[in-house]
Amino acid sequence: MKTILLCSDLDRTLLPNGAQLESPKVRKVFSKLAAREEILLAYVSGRNEQLVKEAISKYQLPDPQFVIGDVGTTLYRIHRRAWELDKNWQQEIGRDWHGNNRDDVVTLLSDLDGFDLRLQEEEKQNSYKVSYYTNPQLDMKAIRKKVSALLTEHGIDTSVIWSLDEKEHCGLLDILPQRASKLHAIRFLMKEEEIPEASTVFAGDSGNDLDALTSGLQAILVKNSTADVQKAALEELEEKGLADCLFIARGDLQGMNGNYAAGVLEGLVYFFPEIADWLD
Ligand SMILES: [Mg+2]
């Protein structure tokens, strides 16, 4: 049996921290599957190392072999619970900043008036991720344009991601190297581990998973994903002629409801039918 690389988002994909109900004992079934030697497990998340570790412990998830964290700016290999940062990935994304570092970004942006940028806590930053809080009412397009232009002028090619923290009522601005993304990190990992596309599958639930969900990799949307995300993913894949690559969980595997880990399992069985026998 070949090796299968399962790359899965955490929040509201494997972690049942959304509004929908989780099927009982589904994470036990998932852990049993992950323990098989055919399965290589990678968690792919916006969370940093500490917050991924907290999620694993709080929700009793299996230890993965890899973690792509901090919105794709870090890749860790995990052996016997020791986390090691993949330096090759840092080098790969660092090229976009042409020798500049995080302090250079902060210095350049400190001159920017009118956007109310406040640096986030130290644990939310890393060598290739600079994160700010902003006023939630600001014009997101204007900020992104202004920040990108200013940094590009100084040889720093960035991807500027703006999102809203509705609970805390603030805007979040992440500045990353241009090529740092969940999808690019997954492809980098596949290449390093020599895992072909036919043996790789990605699972997610929301807008920030869309580039991986619509990349042509085999992909799973859990049933608790919103209708908007399902529609956006399908439309984009149909346009590319790749609609067969996506499976949207329906909730019809072994009495489970298709939400969270149940959806991931359902999708795995869809792409690799032999897995059904392993779940009994
Ligand atoms: Mg998610």
GROMACS .gro file of C-alpha atoms and ligand atoms in nm:
model
  281
    1MET     CA    1   0.000   0.000   0.000
    2LYS     CA    2   0.127   0.344  -0.093
    3THR     CA    3   0.172   0.635   0.147
    4ILE     CA    4  -0.109   0.890   0.168
    5LEU     CA    5  -0.030   1.248   0.269
    6LEU     CA    6  -0.329   1.404   0.443
    7CYS     CA    7  -0.298   1.782   0.479
    8SER     CA    8  -0.575   1.920   0.696
    9ASP     CA    9  -0.677   2.260   0.823
   10LEU     CA   10  -0.753   2.267   1.198
   11ASP     CA   11  -1.014   2.522   1.306
   12ARG     CA   12  -1.363   2.405   1.208
   13THR     CA   13  -1.211   2.130   0.989
   14LEU     CA   14  -1.062   1.882   1.237
   15LEU     CA   15  -1.144   2.091   1.544
   16PRO     CA   16  -1.516   2.089   1.622
   17ASN     CA   17  -1.512   2.456   1.723
   18GLY     CA   18  -1.796   2.574   1.500
   19ALA     CA   19  -2.173   2.594   1.550
   20GLN     CA   20  -2.254   2.248   1.408
   21LEU     CA   21  -2.251   1.928   1.611
   22GLU     CA   22  -1.972   1.675   1.588
   23SER     CA   23  -2.046   1.302   1.555
   24PRO     CA   24  -1.964   1.117   1.877
   25LYS     CA   25  -1.623   0.945   1.895
   26VAL     CA   26  -1.523   1.058   1.548
   27ARG     CA   27  -1.185   1.189   1.665
   28LYS     CA   28  -1.111   0.844   1.812
   29VAL     CA   29  -1.173   0.692   1.468
   30PHE     CA   30  -0.959   0.962   1.311
   31SER     CA   31  -0.673   0.895   1.555
   32LYS     CA   32  -0.686   0.526   1.478
   33LEU     CA   33  -0.658   0.599   1.109
   34ALA     CA   34  -0.373   0.847   1.161
   35ALA     CA   35  -0.178   0.586   1.356
   36ARG     CA   36  -0.150   0.365   1.048
   37GLU     CA   37   0.189   0.368   0.883
   38GLU     CA   38   0.037   0.439   0.540
   39ILE     CA   39  -0.084   0.780   0.660
   40LEU     CA   40   0.138   1.088   0.680
   41LEU     CA   41  -0.043   1.367   0.861
   42ALA     CA   42   0.019   1.740   0.814
   43TYR     CA   43  -0.180   2.007   0.998
   44VAL     CA   44  -0.212   2.326   0.796
   45SER     CA   45  -0.317   2.628   0.997
   46GLY     CA   46  -0.302   2.998   1.061
   47ARG     CA   47  -0.209   2.909   1.420
   48ASN     CA   48   0.147   2.936   1.551
   49GLU     CA   49   0.339   2.650   1.712
   50GLN     CA   50   0.204   2.717   2.062
   51LEU     CA   51  -0.158   2.741   1.947
   52VAL     CA   52  -0.133   2.426   1.732
   53LYS     CA   53   0.006   2.240   2.035
   54GLU     CA   54  -0.279   2.372   2.248
   55ALA     CA   55  -0.535   2.254   1.991
   56ILE     CA   56  -0.379   1.906   1.971
   57SER     CA   57  -0.391   1.871   2.347
   58LYS     CA   58  -0.735   2.027   2.407
   59TYR     CA   59  -0.906   1.827   2.134
   60GLN     CA   60  -0.696   1.510   2.171
   61LEU     CA   61  -0.586   1.505   1.810
   62PRO     CA   62  -0.315   1.265   1.695
   63ASP     CA   63   0.039   1.402   1.673
   64PRO     CA   64   0.115   1.490   1.312
   65GLN     CA   65   0.440   1.431   1.121
   66PHE     CA   66   0.431   1.788   0.984
   67VAL     CA   67   0.280   2.123   1.070
   68ILE     CA   68   0.245   2.411   0.826
   69GLY     CA   69   0.172   2.702   1.058
   70ASP     CA   70   0.147   3.080   1.077
   71VAL     CA   71  -0.048   3.107   0.748
   72GLY     CA   72   0.215   2.910   0.558
   73THR     CA   73   0.522   3.096   0.687
   74THR     CA   74   0.648   2.802   0.893
   75LEU     CA   75   0.691   2.432   0.819
   76TYR     CA   76   0.778   2.198   1.105
   77ARG     CA   77   0.883   1.832   1.099
   78ILE     CA   78   0.789   1.647   1.414
   79HIS     CA   79   0.977   1.347   1.548
   80ARG     CA   80   0.880   1.205   1.885
   81ARG     CA   81   0.708   1.529   1.977
   82ALA     CA   82   1.015   1.742   1.896
   83TRP     CA   83   0.931   2.018   1.648
   84GLU     CA   84   1.198   2.118   1.401
   85LEU     CA   85   1.164   2.418   1.172
   86ASP     CA   86   1.234   2.338   0.805
   87LYS     CA   87   1.510   2.584   0.714
   88ASN     CA   88   1.474   2.515   0.342
   89TRP     CA   89   1.119   2.647   0.352
   90GLN     CA   90   1.233   2.961   0.536
   91GLN     CA   91   1.496   3.012   0.269
   92GLU     CA   92   1.246   2.955  -0.010
   93ILE     CA   93   1.003   3.220   0.113
   94GLY     CA   94   1.278   3.453   0.240
   95ARG     CA   95   1.393   3.512  -0.118
   96ASP     CA   96   1.092   3.740  -0.164
   97TRP     CA   97   1.228   3.984   0.091
   98HIS     CA   98   1.569   4.017  -0.076
   99GLY     CA   99   1.776   4.027   0.240
  100ASN     CA  100   1.533   4.246   0.433
  101ASN     CA  101   1.401   4.117   0.762
  102ARG     CA  102   1.107   4.170   0.988
  103ASP     CA  103   1.262   4.478   1.154
  104ASP     CA  104   1.300   4.643   0.812
  105VAL     CA  105   0.932   4.589   0.745
  106VAL     CA  106   0.835   4.734   1.083
  107THR     CA  107   1.060   5.037   1.031
  108LEU     CA  108   0.921   5.109   0.687
  109LEU     CA  109   0.562   5.079   0.803
  110SER     CA  110   0.616   5.295   1.111
  111ASP     CA  111   0.613   5.598   0.879
  112LEU     CA  112   0.271   5.511   0.746
  113ASP     CA  113   0.016   5.760   0.876
  114GLY     CA  114  -0.358   5.725   0.897
  115PHE     CA  115  -0.389   5.346   0.914
  116ASP     CA  116  -0.367   5.305   1.290
  117LEU     CA  117  -0.130   5.005   1.270
  118ARG     CA  118  -0.044   4.850   1.606
  119LEU     CA  119   0.199   4.554   1.620
  120GLN     CA  120   0.045   4.232   1.751
  121GLU     CA  121   0.201   4.040   2.041
  122GLU     CA  122   0.551   3.895   1.991
  123GLU     CA  123   0.425   3.533   1.978
  124LYS     CA  124   0.216   3.620   1.673
  125GLN     CA  125   0.523   3.738   1.478
  126ASN     CA  126   0.804   3.537   1.323
  127SER     CA  127   1.097   3.598   1.088
  128TYR     CA  128   0.862   3.607   0.788
  129LYS     CA  129   0.534   3.719   0.937
  130VAL     CA  130   0.466   4.070   1.062
  131SER     CA  131   0.119   4.113   1.207
  132TYR     CA  132  -0.068   4.426   1.309
  133TYR     CA  133  -0.401   4.521   1.463
  134THR     CA  134  -0.585   4.793   1.275
  135ASN     CA  135  -0.904   4.991   1.296
  136PRO     CA  136  -1.177   4.756   1.163
  137GLN     CA  137  -1.352   5.037   0.978
  138LEU     CA  138  -1.059   5.118   0.750
  139ASP     CA  139  -1.074   5.062   0.377
  140MET     CA  140  -0.910   4.722   0.340
  141LYS     CA  141  -0.824   4.765  -0.027
  142ALA     CA  142  -0.655   5.097   0.036
  143ILE     CA  143  -0.442   4.956   0.319
  144ARG     CA  144  -0.332   4.655   0.119
  145LYS     CA  145  -0.243   4.866  -0.182
  146LYS     CA  146  -0.052   5.125   0.016
  147VAL     CA  147   0.141   4.870   0.224
  148SER     CA  148   0.233   4.654  -0.076
  149ALA     CA  149   0.346   4.952  -0.280
  150LEU     CA  150   0.563   5.094  -0.001
  151LEU     CA  151   0.733   4.759   0.066
  152THR     CA  152   0.781   4.671  -0.302
  153GLU     CA  153   0.958   5.004  -0.347
  154HIS     CA  154   1.217   4.873  -0.099
  155GLY     CA  155   1.256   4.529  -0.259
  156ILE     CA  156   1.019   4.347  -0.025
  157ASP     CA  157   0.769   4.140  -0.223
  158THR     CA  158   0.479   4.070   0.005
  159SER     CA  159   0.144   3.914   0.029
  160VAL     CA  160  -0.071   4.143   0.246
  161ILE     CA  161  -0.363   3.968   0.409
  162TRP     CA  162  -0.635   4.165   0.581
  163SER     CA  163  -0.904   4.000   0.788
  164LEU     CA  164  -1.158   4.097   1.048
  165ASP     CA  165  -1.169   3.966   1.403
  166GLU     CA  166  -1.540   4.010   1.464
  167LYS     CA  167  -1.525   3.895   1.822
  168GLU     CA  168  -1.254   4.144   1.920
  169HIS     CA  169  -1.378   4.416   1.684
  170CYS     CA  170  -1.046   4.479   1.515
  171GLY     CA  171  -0.882   4.443   1.179
  172LEU     CA  172  -0.587   4.204   1.140
  173LEU     CA  173  -0.313   4.274   0.891
  174ASP     CA  174  -0.058   4.003   0.809
  175ILE     CA  175   0.247   4.080   0.598
  176LEU     CA  176   0.414   3.771   0.455
  177PRO     CA  177   0.659   3.694   0.177
  178GLN     CA  178   0.470   3.680  -0.152
  179ARG     CA  179   0.518   3.309  -0.199
  180ALA     CA  180   0.424   3.208   0.156
  181SER     CA  181   0.085   3.038   0.145
  182LYS     CA  182  -0.076   2.720   0.269
  183LEU     CA  183  -0.085   2.585  -0.087
  184HIS     CA  184   0.275   2.663  -0.173
  185ALA     CA  185   0.392   2.509   0.155
  186ILE     CA  186   0.195   2.191   0.083
  187ARG     CA  187   0.349   2.164  -0.264
  188PHE     CA  188   0.695   2.223  -0.114
  189LEU     CA  189   0.636   1.947   0.141
  190MET     CA  190   0.513   1.706  -0.133
  191LYS     CA  191   0.830   1.769  -0.328
  192GLU     CA  192   1.059   1.724  -0.027
  193GLU     CA  193   0.883   1.403   0.078
  194GLU     CA  194   0.844   1.281  -0.281
  195ILE     CA  195   0.470   1.230  -0.244
  196PRO     CA  196   0.284   1.247  -0.578
  197GLU     CA  197  -0.041   1.439  -0.629
  198ALA     CA  198  -0.240   1.117  -0.658
  199SER     CA  199  -0.141   1.031  -0.299
  200THR     CA  200  -0.209   1.375  -0.149
  201VAL     CA  201  -0.533   1.518  -0.020
  202PHE     CA  202  -0.618   1.851   0.142
  203ALA     CA  203  -0.913   1.917   0.374
  204GLY     CA  204  -1.053   2.255   0.471
  205ASP     CA  205  -1.364   2.454   0.552
  206SER     CA  206  -1.329   2.825   0.481
  207GLY     CA  207  -1.222   3.111   0.256
  208ASN     CA  208  -0.857   3.097   0.358
  209ASP     CA  209  -0.844   2.736   0.234
  210LEU     CA  210  -0.973   2.825  -0.112
  211ASP     CA  211  -0.640   2.840  -0.292
  212ALA     CA  212  -0.556   2.486  -0.178
  213LEU     CA  213  -0.913   2.364  -0.236
  214THR     CA  214  -0.913   2.488  -0.596
  215SER     CA  215  -0.554   2.408  -0.688
  216GLY     CA  216  -0.625   2.077  -0.859
  217LEU     CA  217  -0.504   1.876  -0.558
  218GLN     CA  218  -0.757   1.621  -0.435
  219ALA     CA  219  -0.955   1.824  -0.183
  220ILE     CA  220  -1.226   1.782   0.077
  221LEU     CA  221  -1.471   2.040   0.208
  222VAL     CA  222  -1.624   1.930   0.536
  223LYS     CA  223  -2.004   1.945   0.554
  224ASN     CA  224  -2.003   2.229   0.807
  225SER     CA  225  -1.837   2.462   0.553
  226THR     CA  226  -2.063   2.748   0.443
  227ALA     CA  227  -2.266   2.739   0.121
  228ASP     CA  228  -2.068   3.044   0.001
  229VAL     CA  229  -1.734   2.866   0.028
  230GLN     CA  230  -1.873   2.552  -0.137
  231LYS     CA  231  -2.011   2.760  -0.424
  232ALA     CA  232  -1.690   2.961  -0.469
  233ALA     CA  233  -1.475   2.645  -0.472
  234LEU     CA  234  -1.700   2.466  -0.721
  235GLU     CA  235  -1.725   2.764  -0.954
  236GLU     CA  236  -1.353   2.812  -0.968
  237LEU     CA  237  -1.286   2.441  -1.024
  238GLU     CA  238  -1.551   2.418  -1.296
  239GLU     CA  239  -1.391   2.711  -1.471
  240LYS     CA  240  -1.059   2.526  -1.464
  241GLY     CA  241  -1.222   2.197  -1.567
  242LEU     CA  242  -1.112   2.039  -1.239
  243ALA     CA  243  -1.444   1.985  -1.060
  244ASP     CA  244  -1.361   1.616  -1.006
  245CYS     CA  245  -1.085   1.713  -0.764
  246LEU     CA  246  -1.325   1.835  -0.496
  247PHE     CA  247  -1.538   1.626  -0.263
  248ILE     CA  248  -1.796   1.800  -0.044
  249ALA     CA  249  -1.893   1.585   0.253
  250ARG     CA  250  -2.259   1.480   0.265
  251GLY     CA  251  -2.275   1.294   0.594
  252ASP     CA  252  -2.331   0.940   0.473
  253LEU     CA  253  -2.030   0.746   0.599
  254GLN     CA  254  -2.094   0.484   0.867
  255GLY     CA  255  -2.367   0.686   1.040
  256MET     CA  256  -2.147   0.993   1.087
  257ASN     CA  257  -2.272   1.345   1.008
  258GLY     CA  258  -1.998   1.474   0.774
  259ASN     CA  259  -1.903   1.766   0.998
  260TYR     CA  260  -1.538   1.826   1.100
  261ALA     CA  261  -1.332   1.501   1.125
  262ALA     CA  262  -1.630   1.299   0.994
  263GLY     CA  263  -1.615   1.500   0.673
  264VAL     CA  264  -1.242   1.446   0.644
  265LEU     CA  265  -1.287   1.070   0.687
  266GLU     CA  266  -1.570   1.066   0.432
  267GLY     CA  267  -1.354   1.246   0.178
  268LEU     CA  268  -1.060   1.015   0.241
  269VAL     CA  269  -1.278   0.713   0.171
  270TYR     CA  270  -1.406   0.882  -0.145
  271PHE     CA  271  -1.054   0.932  -0.282
  272PHE     CA  272  -0.906   0.611  -0.137
  273PRO     CA  273  -1.189   0.352  -0.106
  274GLU     CA  274  -0.958   0.096   0.060
  275ILE     CA  275  -0.957   0.321   0.371
  276ALA     CA  276  -1.319   0.218   0.448
  277ASP     CA  277  -1.190  -0.122   0.564
  278TRP     CA  278  -0.948   0.043   0.805
  279LEU     CA  279  -1.223   0.228   0.991
  280ASP     CA  280  -1.412  -0.076   1.122
  281MG      MG  281  -1.068   2.643   0.919
   0.00000   0.00000   0.00000
